[in-house]
Coordinates of C-alpha atoms and ligand atoms in Angstrom, one line a residue:
M839 CA 8.9 -23.8 -3.2
A840 CA 7.1 -20.7 -4.4
S841 CA 7.9 -17.3 -2.4
I842 CA 5.0 -15.6 -1.0
A843 CA 4.7 -13.2 -3.8
E844 CA 4.8 -16.1 -6.5
Y845 CA 2.2 -17.8 -4.7
Y846 CA -0.4 -15.0 -4.8
A847 CA 0.6 -14.2 -8.5
G848 CA -2.3 -14.7 -10.4
K849 CA -4.6 -15.6 -7.7
S850 CA -8.2 -14.4 -7.0
V851 CA -8.6 -12.9 -3.3
M852 CA -11.7 -12.5 -1.7
I853 CA -11.9 -10.3 1.8
T854 CA -14.5 -9.2 4.1
G855 CA -14.4 -6.8 6.1
A856 CA -12.0 -4.5 3.8
T857 CA -13.3 -1.0 4.6
G858 CA -12.3 -1.3 8.2
F859 CA -9.1 -1.2 10.0
M860 CA -7.3 -4.3 9.3
G861 CA -8.9 -5.1 6.1
K862 CA -7.7 -1.5 4.4
V863 CA -3.9 -3.1 5.4
L864 CA -4.3 -6.2 3.8
V865 CA -5.8 -5.0 0.8
E866 CA -2.4 -2.4 1.0
K867 CA 0.1 -5.2 1.6
L868 CA -1.3 -7.4 -0.9
L869 CA -1.3 -5.0 -3.5
R870 CA 2.4 -3.8 -2.8
S871 CA 3.6 -6.7 -2.0
C872 CA 2.4 -9.4 -4.1
P873 CA 1.9 -6.7 -7.3
E874 CA 1.3 -9.7 -9.5
V875 CA -1.9 -10.7 -7.7
K876 CA -5.2 -11.4 -10.2
A877 CA -8.1 -9.5 -8.2
L878 CA -9.0 -9.3 -4.9
Y879 CA -13.0 -9.6 -4.6
I880 CA -13.6 -7.2 -1.4
L881 CA -17.1 -7.9 0.1
V882 CA -18.7 -4.2 1.3
R883 CA -22.2 -2.7 2.1
P884 CA -23.6 0.7 1.5
K885 CA -23.3 2.5 4.3
A886 CA -24.6 6.0 6.1
G887 CA -26.0 7.2 2.8
Q888 CA -23.3 5.7 0.6
S889 CA -23.1 3.5 -1.6
M890 CA -20.7 0.8 -2.3
Q891 CA -18.8 1.9 -5.0
Q892 CA -18.3 5.5 -3.5
R893 CA -17.2 3.7 -0.1
V894 CA -14.8 1.7 -2.1
S895 CA -13.7 5.0 -4.0
D896 CA -13.1 7.2 -1.1
M897 CA -11.1 4.7 0.3
M898 CA -8.7 3.9 -2.4
K899 CA -8.2 7.7 -1.8
C900 CA -6.6 7.1 1.9
K901 CA -3.3 8.3 2.4
L902 CA -2.5 4.7 3.3
F903 CA -2.2 3.4 -0.7
D904 CA 0.2 6.4 -1.5
R905 CA 3.2 4.1 -2.2
V906 CA 0.7 1.2 -4.1
R907 CA -0.3 4.4 -6.3
E908 CA 3.0 5.2 -6.7
D909 CA 4.0 1.9 -8.0
D910 CA 0.9 1.5 -10.3
P911 CA -1.5 4.5 -10.4
D912 CA -4.3 1.7 -12.2
F913 CA -4.1 -0.6 -8.9
H914 CA -8.2 0.2 -8.9
Q915 CA -8.8 -2.1 -11.6
K916 CA -7.7 -5.0 -9.4
I917 CA -10.2 -4.1 -6.5
I918 CA -13.7 -5.7 -7.6
P919 CA -16.8 -4.8 -4.8
I920 CA -19.3 -7.2 -4.2
S921 CA -22.0 -5.9 -2.7
S922 CA -22.7 -7.9 0.3
E923 CA -24.8 -7.5 4.1
L924 CA -22.9 -10.2 6.3
T925 CA -25.9 -10.4 8.5
Q926 CA -28.5 -10.8 5.8
P927 CA -29.2 -14.8 4.8
S928 CA -26.6 -15.9 2.2
L929 CA -25.1 -12.5 2.8
A930 CA -27.1 -11.0 0.8
I931 CA -25.1 -11.8 -2.7
S932 CA -26.3 -11.8 -5.3
P933 CA -26.7 -15.2 -7.9
E934 CA -24.9 -14.1 -10.2
D935 CA -21.4 -12.8 -7.4
V936 CA -22.1 -16.4 -5.7
Q937 CA -21.5 -18.1 -9.3
R938 CA -18.5 -15.7 -10.2
L939 CA -17.3 -16.5 -6.6
T940 CA -17.2 -19.9 -6.4
A941 CA -15.6 -20.2 -9.8
C942 CA -13.1 -18.4 -9.3
I943 CA -11.7 -17.2 -5.4
N944 CA -8.6 -18.9 -4.4
V945 CA -7.7 -17.5 -0.8
V946 CA -10.3 -16.5 1.2
F947 CA -9.5 -13.8 4.3
H948 CA -12.0 -13.2 6.6
C949 CA -11.7 -10.0 8.8
A950 CA -15.0 -8.7 9.3
A951 CA -16.7 -8.3 12.6
T952 CA -18.3 -6.4 15.2
I953 CA -15.5 -5.5 17.5
R954 CA -17.7 -3.2 19.9
F955 CA -17.4 -4.3 23.2
D956 CA -20.6 -3.5 24.0
E957 CA -22.4 -4.7 21.0
P958 CA -26.1 -7.1 21.8
L959 CA -25.6 -10.5 21.7
K960 CA -28.1 -11.2 19.1
H961 CA -26.3 -8.8 16.7
A962 CA -22.8 -10.1 17.7
L963 CA -23.7 -13.7 17.4
Q964 CA -25.3 -13.1 13.4
L965 CA -22.1 -10.9 12.9
N966 CA -19.2 -12.9 14.4
V967 CA -20.5 -15.7 14.4
M968 CA -23.7 -16.6 11.6
A969 CA -21.9 -14.3 9.0
T970 CA -18.6 -16.6 9.0
Q971 CA -20.9 -19.9 9.3
Q972 CA -22.5 -18.8 5.8
L973 CA -19.0 -17.7 4.4
L974 CA -17.8 -21.2 5.7
S975 CA -21.0 -22.8 3.4
L976 CA -19.7 -20.7 0.7
A977 CA -16.1 -21.4 0.7
Q978 CA -17.2 -24.8 0.6
Q979 CA -18.8 -24.1 -3.1
M980 CA -15.7 -22.9 -4.4
H981 CA -14.0 -24.8 -6.8
H982 CA -10.7 -24.0 -6.6
L983 CA -10.1 -22.6 -2.8
E984 CA -6.7 -23.1 -1.6
A985 CA -6.9 -21.6 1.9
F986 CA -9.5 -20.0 4.1
I987 CA -8.3 -17.5 7.0
H988 CA -10.2 -16.6 9.5
I989 CA -9.1 -13.7 11.9
S990 CA -9.9 -14.2 15.5
T991 CA -8.5 -12.5 18.4
A992 CA -5.9 -13.8 20.9
Y993 CA -9.0 -12.5 23.9
A994 CA -10.8 -15.2 22.6
N995 CA -10.0 -17.4 25.6
C996 CA -9.7 -14.7 28.2
N997 CA -11.2 -16.5 30.4
R998 CA -8.1 -18.4 30.5
K999 CA -4.5 -17.4 32.0
H1000 CA -2.5 -19.4 29.6
I1001 CA -3.4 -19.7 25.9
D1002 CA -2.4 -22.0 23.3
E1003 CA -2.7 -22.5 19.8
V1004 CA -5.6 -24.9 20.1
I1005 CA -9.3 -24.4 20.3
Y1006 CA -11.2 -24.6 23.1
P1007 CA -14.3 -26.6 23.2
P1008 CA -17.1 -23.6 23.8
P1009 CA -19.3 -23.3 26.8
V1010 CA -22.7 -24.1 24.1
E1011 CA -23.1 -25.3 21.0
P1012 CA -23.3 -22.4 18.6
R1013 CA -26.2 -23.5 16.3
K1014 CA -27.9 -24.7 19.4
L1015 CA -27.4 -21.0 20.8
I1016 CA -28.5 -19.8 17.9
E1017 CA -31.6 -22.0 17.4
S1018 CA -32.6 -20.8 21.1
L1019 CA -32.7 -17.1 20.6
E1020 CA -33.8 -16.8 17.5
W1021 CA -37.7 -17.0 19.4
M1022 CA -36.9 -14.5 21.7
D1023 CA -37.4 -11.0 22.7
E1024 CA -34.3 -8.4 22.8
S1025 CA -34.7 -7.7 26.1
I1026 CA -34.9 -11.2 27.3
V1027 CA -31.7 -11.6 25.5
L1028 CA -30.1 -9.0 27.0
D1029 CA -31.4 -9.8 30.5
I1030 CA -29.9 -13.7 30.1
T1031 CA -26.2 -12.5 28.8
P1032 CA -24.2 -12.3 32.0
R1033 CA -25.5 -15.8 32.5
L1034 CA -24.4 -17.0 28.9
I1035 CA -21.0 -15.2 28.8
G1036 CA -20.3 -16.3 31.7
D1037 CA -16.3 -15.6 32.6
R1038 CA -15.8 -13.6 29.9
P1039 CA -16.1 -9.7 29.6
N1040 CA -18.1 -8.7 27.0
T1041 CA -20.1 -10.4 23.8
Y1042 CA -17.0 -9.4 21.7
T1043 CA -15.2 -11.9 23.4
Y1044 CA -17.4 -14.8 23.5
T1045 CA -19.0 -14.7 19.8
K1046 CA -15.5 -14.7 18.8
A1047 CA -14.9 -17.9 20.8
L1048 CA -17.9 -19.4 19.5
A1049 CA -17.0 -18.1 15.7
E1050 CA -13.4 -20.1 16.1
Y1051 CA -15.1 -23.1 17.0
S1052 CA -17.6 -23.3 14.0
V1053 CA -14.7 -22.3 11.9
Q1054 CA -12.5 -25.3 13.4
Q1055 CA -15.7 -27.9 12.5
E1056 CA -15.1 -27.2 8.8
Q1057 CA -11.1 -28.2 9.0
D1058 CA -12.0 -31.8 7.6
R1059 CA -13.8 -30.1 4.2
L1060 CA -12.2 -27.0 3.8
P1061 CA -8.1 -25.1 4.5
I1062 CA -8.5 -23.4 7.2
G1063 CA -6.2 -20.7 9.2
I1064 CA -6.9 -18.8 12.3
I1065 CA -5.1 -15.8 13.4
R1066 CA -5.4 -14.6 16.8
P1067 CA -3.9 -10.8 16.9
S1068 CA -3.4 -9.4 20.6
I1069 CA -4.5 -5.4 20.6
V1070 CA -3.9 -4.2 17.2
G1071 CA -2.0 -1.2 16.9
A1072 CA -0.9 1.2 14.7
S1073 CA 1.8 0.3 12.0
W1074 CA 5.3 -0.8 12.7
Q1075 CA 7.1 -0.4 9.2
E1076 CA 4.7 -0.2 6.9
P1077 CA 3.5 1.5 4.3
F1078 CA 4.5 3.8 6.8
P1079 CA 5.2 4.4 10.6
G1080 CA 2.5 5.0 12.9
W1081 CA -0.5 4.5 10.5
I1082 CA -3.6 4.3 12.3
D1083 CA -7.4 5.0 11.7
N1084 CA -9.5 4.6 14.2
F1085 CA -10.3 5.1 18.4
N1086 CA -10.0 1.7 19.1
G1087 CA -8.1 0.1 22.2
P1088 CA -5.1 2.1 23.2
S1089 CA -5.7 5.0 20.3
G1090 CA -8.6 6.1 22.1
V1091 CA -6.7 6.6 25.2
F1092 CA -3.6 8.2 23.9
I1093 CA -5.6 10.4 22.1
A1094 CA -7.8 10.9 25.1
A1095 CA -4.4 11.6 27.4
G1096 CA -3.0 13.8 24.8
K1097 CA -5.9 16.0 24.7
G1098 CA -5.7 16.6 28.4
I1099 CA -8.7 14.9 29.4
L1100 CA -8.3 11.6 30.5
R1101 CA -5.7 11.8 33.1
T1102 CA -6.2 8.5 35.2
M1103 CA -7.6 5.4 34.3
R1104 CA -7.5 1.8 36.2
A1105 CA -4.1 -0.6 34.5
N1106 CA -1.6 -2.6 36.0
N1107 CA 1.6 -0.9 35.7
D1108 CA 3.9 -4.4 35.5
A1109 CA 1.3 -6.0 33.4
V1110 CA 2.2 -6.9 29.8
A1111 CA 0.9 -4.3 27.6
D1112 CA 0.7 -6.8 24.1
L1113 CA 0.0 -4.5 21.9
I1114 CA 0.9 -5.6 18.3
P1115 CA 1.4 -3.2 15.3
V1116 CA -1.3 -4.0 12.7
D1117 CA 1.5 -4.4 9.7
V1118 CA 2.8 -7.1 11.7
V1119 CA -0.6 -8.9 12.0
I1120 CA -1.2 -8.6 8.1
N1121 CA 2.4 -10.0 7.3
L1122 CA 1.5 -13.0 10.0
T1123 CA -1.8 -13.1 8.0
L1124 CA -0.6 -13.4 4.3
A1125 CA 2.3 -15.9 5.3
A1126 CA -0.2 -18.2 7.0
G1127 CA -2.4 -17.9 3.7
W1128 CA 0.8 -18.8 1.6
Y1129 CA 1.3 -21.6 3.9
T1130 CA -1.9 -23.2 4.7
A1131 CA -2.6 -23.7 0.6
V1132 CA 1.0 -24.3 -0.5
H1133 CA 2.0 -26.8 2.8
R1134 CA -1.8 -28.2 3.5
P1135 CA -1.6 -29.0 7.1
K1136 CA -3.9 -31.9 8.5
T1137 CA -5.5 -29.7 10.8
A1138 CA -6.3 -26.1 11.1
L1139 CA -3.6 -24.6 12.7
V1140 CA -4.3 -21.4 14.9
Y1141 CA -1.3 -18.7 15.6
N1142 CA -1.8 -16.3 18.3
C1143 CA 0.2 -13.1 17.4
T1144 CA 1.0 -11.6 20.0
T1145 CA 4.4 -9.7 21.7
G1146 CA 4.3 -10.5 25.8
G1147 CA 6.1 -13.8 25.2
I1148 CA 8.8 -12.4 23.7
N1149 CA 9.5 -8.8 23.3
P1150 CA 7.3 -8.0 26.7
F1151 CA 6.5 -4.5 27.1
H1152 CA 4.4 -3.2 30.2
W1153 CA 2.0 -0.6 30.7
G1154 CA 4.0 1.1 33.0
E1155 CA 6.5 1.7 30.7
I1156 CA 4.1 3.6 28.2
V1157 CA 5.5 7.4 27.5
L1158 CA 3.3 9.4 26.1
G1159 CA 4.5 11.3 23.1
T1160 CA 6.9 15.0 23.2
N1161 CA 4.4 16.3 20.0
P1162 CA 1.2 17.8 21.3
L1163 CA -2.1 17.8 20.2
E1164 CA -4.0 20.4 19.6
Q1165 CA -6.6 22.9 21.8
A1166 CA -5.7 20.6 24.7
F1167 CA -8.5 20.7 27.5
R1168 CA -5.4 20.5 30.1
R1169 CA -1.8 19.9 29.9
P1170 CA -1.7 16.0 29.5
N1171 CA -0.6 14.4 32.7
A1172 CA -1.9 10.5 32.5
N1173 CA -1.3 8.2 35.3
I1174 CA -2.5 4.9 35.8
T1175 CA -2.8 3.0 39.1
S1176 CA -4.5 -0.3 40.3
N1177 CA -6.2 0.8 43.3
Y1178 CA -9.7 1.4 42.5
L1179 CA -10.3 4.1 45.5
I1180 CA -7.0 5.8 44.4
N1181 CA -8.6 5.8 40.6
Q1182 CA -11.9 7.4 41.7
Y1183 CA -10.0 9.7 44.0
W1184 CA -8.6 10.9 40.7
I1185 CA -11.4 10.8 38.7
L1186 CA -13.4 12.8 40.8
V1187 CA -9.9 15.2 41.2
S1188 CA -9.1 15.5 38.0
H1189 CA -12.1 14.9 35.5
K1190 CA -15.6 15.4 37.3
F1191 CA -13.8 18.8 39.3
P1192 CA -12.8 20.6 36.5
A1193 CA -15.4 19.2 34.1
F1194 CA -18.0 21.1 36.6
I1195 CA -15.6 24.3 36.4
Y1196 CA -15.8 24.2 32.6
D1197 CA -19.4 23.4 32.3
L1198 CA -20.0 26.3 34.7
F1199 CA -18.2 28.4 32.5
L1200 CA -20.4 27.8 29.8
R1201 CA -23.5 28.1 31.2
L1202 CA -22.1 31.5 32.7
S1203 CA -21.2 32.5 29.1
G1204 CA -24.0 31.4 27.6
Q1205 CA -23.1 27.9 25.9
K1206 CA -24.2 24.6 25.9
P1207 CA -22.4 22.9 28.5
Q1208 CA -20.6 19.9 27.5
M1209 CA -17.5 18.9 29.3
M1210 CA -19.7 16.9 31.6
R1211 CA -20.9 15.5 28.8
I1212 CA -18.1 14.1 27.1
F1213 CA -16.3 12.6 30.3
N1214 CA -19.1 10.4 31.1
R1215 CA -18.3 8.6 27.7
L1216 CA -15.2 8.3 28.3
H1217 CA -15.7 6.6 32.1
K1218 CA -17.7 4.0 29.9
A1219 CA -15.8 3.4 27.5
I1220 CA -12.3 2.9 29.6
S1221 CA -14.6 1.3 32.2
L1222 CA -14.5 -1.4 28.9
L1223 CA -11.3 -1.6 28.8
E1224 CA -10.0 -1.6 32.3
Y1225 CA -10.3 -5.7 32.2
F1226 CA -8.1 -5.6 29.3
S1227 CA -5.4 -3.3 31.0
S1228 CA -5.7 -5.0 34.4
Q1229 CA -4.3 -8.3 34.0
D1230 CA -1.8 -10.5 32.2
W1231 CA -2.3 -13.5 29.9
E1232 CA 0.6 -15.6 28.6
W1233 CA -0.2 -16.9 25.1
S1234 CA 2.1 -19.9 23.0
S1235 CA 3.0 -18.7 20.1
E1236 CA 4.8 -21.8 18.6
N1237 CA 2.9 -22.1 15.1
M1238 CA 4.1 -18.2 15.0
S1239 CA 7.7 -19.6 15.5
M1240 CA 7.4 -22.2 13.1
L1241 CA 5.6 -20.2 10.4
M1242 CA 8.9 -17.6 10.5
G1243 CA 11.4 -20.7 10.1
Q1244 CA 9.5 -21.6 6.6
L1245 CA 10.1 -18.4 5.0
A1246 CA 12.7 -18.0 2.6
P1247 CA 14.7 -15.2 3.5
D1248 CA 13.8 -12.4 1.2
D1249 CA 10.3 -13.2 2.7
R1250 CA 11.4 -12.4 6.1
K1251 CA 12.2 -9.2 5.3
T1252 CA 9.1 -8.4 3.3
F1253 CA 6.2 -9.9 5.5
N1254 CA 8.2 -9.3 8.5
F1255 CA 6.4 -10.3 11.6
D1256 CA 9.6 -10.8 14.3
V1257 CA 8.4 -8.6 17.2
R1258 CA 11.8 -9.1 18.7
Q1259 CA 13.2 -6.4 16.6
L1260 CA 10.5 -4.1 17.7
N1261 CA 11.7 -0.8 20.1
W1262 CA 8.6 -0.3 21.7
P1263 CA 9.6 3.6 23.0
E1264 CA 9.9 4.5 19.2
Y1265 CA 7.0 2.7 18.5
I1266 CA 4.8 4.6 20.9
D1267 CA 6.5 7.8 19.9
N1268 CA 5.3 6.7 16.3
Y1269 CA 1.9 5.5 17.4
C1270 CA 1.4 8.8 19.1
I1271 CA 2.1 10.8 15.9
G1272 CA 0.1 8.8 13.9
T1273 CA -2.9 9.3 15.9
K1274 CA -2.6 13.3 15.7
K1275 CA -1.4 13.1 11.9
Y1276 CA -4.2 10.5 10.4
V1277 CA -7.0 10.3 13.2
L1278 CA -7.3 14.1 14.3
N1279 CA -6.1 15.2 10.9
E1280 CA -3.8 17.9 12.2
D1281 CA -0.9 18.8 11.2
M1282 CA 3.1 18.5 12.2
S1283 CA 4.0 22.6 11.4
D1284 CA 1.1 23.5 14.2
I1285 CA 3.0 21.5 16.8
P1286 CA 4.7 25.6 18.3
A1287 CA 1.1 26.9 18.9
A1288 CA 0.1 23.3 20.4
R1289 CA 2.6 24.3 22.8
Q1290 CA 2.3 27.9 23.3
H1291 CA -1.3 27.1 23.9
L1292 CA 0.0 24.5 26.5
R1293 CA 1.8 27.6 28.1
K1294 CA -1.2 29.1 28.3
L1295 CA -3.1 26.4 29.8
R1296 CA -0.1 26.3 32.6
N1297 CA -0.5 29.8 33.1
I1298 CA -4.2 29.3 33.6
R1299 CA -3.5 26.6 36.1
Y1300 CA -1.2 28.7 38.2
T1301 CA -3.8 31.8 38.7
F1302 CA -6.2 29.3 39.4
N1303 CA -4.4 27.9 41.8
T1304 CA -2.9 31.1 43.3
L1305 CA -6.6 32.5 43.7
L1306 CA -7.8 28.9 45.4
V1307 CA -5.0 29.6 48.2
V1308 CA -6.2 33.3 48.5
F1309 CA -9.8 32.3 49.0
I1310 CA -9.2 29.5 51.0
W1311 CA -6.7 31.9 53.3
R1312 CA -9.5 34.5 53.5
V1313 CA -12.9 32.3 53.9
F1314 CA -11.5 29.3 56.3
I1315 CA -7.9 30.6 58.4
A1316 CA -8.4 34.1 58.4
R1317 CA -11.4 34.1 60.1
S1318 CA -10.5 31.9 62.8
Q1319 CA -7.9 32.2 65.7
M1320 CA -7.1 28.1 65.6
A1321 CA -6.7 27.9 62.1
R1322 CA -4.2 30.5 61.9
N1323 CA -2.0 29.0 64.6
I1324 CA -2.2 25.2 62.8
W1325 CA -1.1 27.4 59.4
Y1326 CA 1.9 28.9 61.4
F1327 CA 2.8 25.7 63.1
V1328 CA 2.7 24.0 59.6
V1329 CA 4.7 27.2 57.6
S1330 CA 6.8 27.0 60.4
L1331 CA 7.9 23.3 60.0
C1332 CA 8.2 23.1 57.0
F1333 CA 10.5 25.8 57.7
K1334 CA 12.6 23.9 59.8
F1335 CA 12.9 21.2 57.7
L1336 CA 13.6 23.1 54.9
S1337 CA 16.7 25.1 56.4
Y1338 CA 17.8 21.1 57.8
F1339 CA 17.8 19.9 54.9
R1340 CA 20.3 22.5 53.6
A1341 CA 22.8 22.9 56.5
S1342 CA 23.4 18.8 56.2
S1343 CA 23.6 19.1 52.5
T1344 CA 26.2 22.1 53.1
L1345 CA 27.7 20.0 56.0
T1346 CA 28.3 17.1 53.4
K1347 CA 29.8 19.0 51.1
Ligands
LIG1504 C1 -3.9 7.2 31.2 C2 -3.5 7.2 30.3 C3 -2.2 6.3 30.4 C4 -1.8 5.9 29.1 C5 -1.0 4.8 29.2 C6 -2.0 3.4 29.4 C7 -2.9 3.2 28.3 C8 -3.7 1.6 29.0 C9 -4.6 1.3 27.5 C10 -5.2 0.6 27.9 C11 -5.8 0.2 26.3 C12 -6.6 -1.6 26.8 C13 -6.9 -2.0 25.6 C14 -7.9 -3.2 25.7 C15 -8.2 -3.5 24.2 C16 -8.0 -5.0 24.5 C17 -8.5 -5.6 22.9 C18 -9.1 -6.9 22.6 C19 -8.3 -6.9 21.0 C20 -9.5 -7.1 20.5 O1 -9.9 -8.2 19.8 S1 -10.7 -6.1 19.7 C21 -10.8 -4.2 19.3 C22 -11.0 -3.6 20.1 N1 -12.2 -3.1 19.9 C23 -12.3 -1.7 20.7 O2 -11.6 -1.4 20.9 C24 -13.9 -1.7 20.6 C25 -14.0 -0.7 21.9 N2 -15.4 0.3 21.4 C26 -16.8 0.0 22.1 O3 -16.7 -1.2 22.5 C27 -17.8 1.5 21.4 O4 -16.3 2.3 20.8 C28 -17.9 2.4 22.9 C29 -16.6 2.5 23.5 C30 -18.2 1.4 24.1 C31 -18.1 3.6 22.7 O5 -19.6 3.3 22.1 P1 -19.9 5.1 22.0 O6 -20.5 5.5 23.0 O7 -21.4 4.3 21.1 O8 -19.4 5.8 20.6 P2 -18.9 4.9 19.3 O9 -18.5 3.5 19.4 O10 -20.2 5.1 18.8 O11 -18.3 6.2 18.7 C32 -19.0 7.6 19.1 C33 -18.2 8.6 18.5 O12 -17.0 8.6 19.1 C34 -15.6 7.9 18.6 N3 -14.8 7.6 20.1 C35 -14.8 6.1 19.9 N4 -14.2 5.8 21.2 C36 -13.4 6.8 21.2 C37 -12.7 7.1 22.4 N5 -11.8 6.3 23.2 N6 -11.8 8.5 22.8 C38 -12.6 9.8 21.7 N7 -13.6 8.9 20.8 C39 -13.9 7.8 20.6 C40 -15.7 7.7 17.9 O13 -15.0 7.8 16.4 C41 -17.1 7.9 17.2 O14 -16.7 9.0 16.1 P3 -17.9 9.2 14.7 O15 -17.4 10.8 14.4 O16 -17.3 8.4 14.0 O17 -19.1 9.9 15.4
NDP1505 N1 -8.6 -3.9 16.3 C1 -8.5 -4.7 17.1 O1 -7.6 -4.5 18.3 C2 -8.4 -6.3 16.8 C3 -9.1 -7.0 16.0 N2 -9.0 -8.0 15.7 C4 -10.0 -8.8 14.7 O2 -9.3 -8.1 13.3 C5 -10.5 -8.0 12.7 C6 -10.9 -6.5 11.9 O3 -10.8 -6.2 13.1 P1 -10.5 -4.4 12.6 O4 -10.5 -4.4 11.5 O5 -10.1 -3.8 13.7 O6 -12.2 -4.3 12.6 P2 -13.5 -2.7 12.4 O7 -14.3 -2.6 12.6 O8 -12.5 -2.1 11.8 O9 -13.9 -3.4 10.7 C7 -14.5 -4.0 10.6 C8 -15.1 -4.4 9.2 O10 -15.8 -5.7 9.3 C9 -17.7 -5.0 7.6 N3 -18.2 -5.1 8.7 C10 -18.9 -5.1 9.4 N4 -20.2 -5.4 9.6 C11 -20.8 -5.6 8.9 C12 -21.7 -6.4 7.9 N5 -22.7 -6.2 8.7 N6 -21.2 -6.5 6.9 C13 -20.7 -6.5 6.1 N7 -19.2 -6.0 6.4 C14 -19.6 -5.5 7.8 C15 -17.0 -3.5 8.2 O11 -17.8 -2.7 7.0 P3 -18.3 -1.3 7.1 O12 -16.8 -1.0 6.6 O13 -19.2 -1.3 6.3 O14 -18.4 -1.2 8.5 C16 -15.4 -3.3 8.4 O15 -14.7 -3.0 7.3 C17 -11.9 -8.8 13.7 O16 -12.2 -10.1 13.1 C18 -11.5 -8.6 14.6 O17 -12.4 -9.3 15.6 C19 -8.6 -9.0 16.5 C20 -8.1 -8.5 17.5 C21 -7.6 -7.3 18.0

């Protein structure tokens, strides 16, 4: 039986979402570990004033591709960009390109999606569901297709507590929903969105569930596999530990906490933090492509790609890195609580009050206030994440274990997705370093300066607290006999307690 690299040798692979976080890691891994792959056709759109070619050439210059570049400086020749806007009819692929793709593609990896939690329903439907349906139609025209791998999310069915590796019937038939929303004005759709998404928290999870169903509908006509990763984080091992390029999910939280901006958030300390490293997801995805093509399972297999059931880690166990970020707003000291009121109290004391003071300082020094605005955006982002950090889910992962059992020993090493070996504290430490190096582009050599800055912040805090105590004393205590009496009473009580403990600890020696 062919190994994974042998299988992909000579194959033409089509990838959507190749410019995204997971797509880039998929392209890199395919080029590095399957060097005989024939060609990667990546569907890309022009964006933000950049042409498709410019975007692809920028992407290939990215540090992520350093190892591939070392192995094969001409690796870019295997990447063939195809212009496509997935929300347009026929995916806006030219007839010539359609012909090219249908003639040669062997494997499709569909990664593209909008992953925003606040996406208007119509747009989320267009991209996550309708584009997927159009892609399935294109796949049906492919003469040599051997596998169609769809990337979903483990949270597509987050309205359930236990999630098996099956497709659950969606609340509404996707085609019917698309037809009925077609004539509706944006504002009407906005009004009825909460009713439609029901017990799901956002349009993202809702449309990903509809997409899964649409994919499964084609299982008799296409060789399909569905991957459901949980919260995808920085890479664990490959191409190097800690690689990450965005603010999504925990990355934004780690950065905001590391900068001393985020000091409190609602999460359940004891709930499982179902993070999954991006390289694990990609290794499983490539293995699933191989398995679908070589073993041809009769129905579409769903792979829950999660860690909680295998190597659980909890939100309360997260200890943020020891390498400080540059120019922190305050000394990092982030806490999580499941209590709404306690969280609101800390938001007031640790977020809003310092932001108010800082903005006052900016105003007085003739600058534009900005901190309150930053905090308002942060609170919006955090409120969208709290649904996921405050509860527990259980995913079965038999298909992931089955797939591991099917791999040859060498493939198990090269395409490792065995998360039992994952050391969480080490992973989180590398993750934090990754956000510093690759998201914020900060240099590790600046760490002594960052530490010095933290010491300065500590001194500012001590000075501020001392001034506050003196102010309170002068304004409230020194002016009233009763307040002075209470103050002396409290101080003498503390003193007595201290002497009592000192005496008892001397006795026990
Ligand atoms: C107290 C701390 C203790 C630490 C331990 C506890 C850790 C708890 C962590 C809990 C994490 C829980 C994570 C759950 C995630 C569930 C995942 C489900 C899995 C999936 O299937 S999908 C992937 C997840 N998707 C997302 O994460 C997307 C969420 N993001 C959004 O929906 C939008 O970005 C958002 C938040 C609505 C903001 O929208 P908007 O205001 O319009 O801003 P933009 O997105 O346009 O971004 C503008 C600009 O800001 C940067 N940005 C975005 N987010 C952050 C951030 N959190 N911090 C800093 N900066 C951020 C963004 O990159 C843009 O920059 P540009 O330079 O490009 O303009
Ligand atoms: N990140 C995570 O934590 C998780 C992600 N997933 C799933 O993994 C997949 C990949 O996610 P991730 O890489 O994080 O997402 P990103 O947002 O990083 O990437 C999304 C990709 O989709 C492309 N895309 C978006 N809209 C269009 C469009 N209209 N036409 C063409 N291409 C488009 C983007 O292209 P462009 O660069 O042009 O915008 C980009 O390449 C998604 O299906 C997501 O649901 C599942 C679980 C967790």
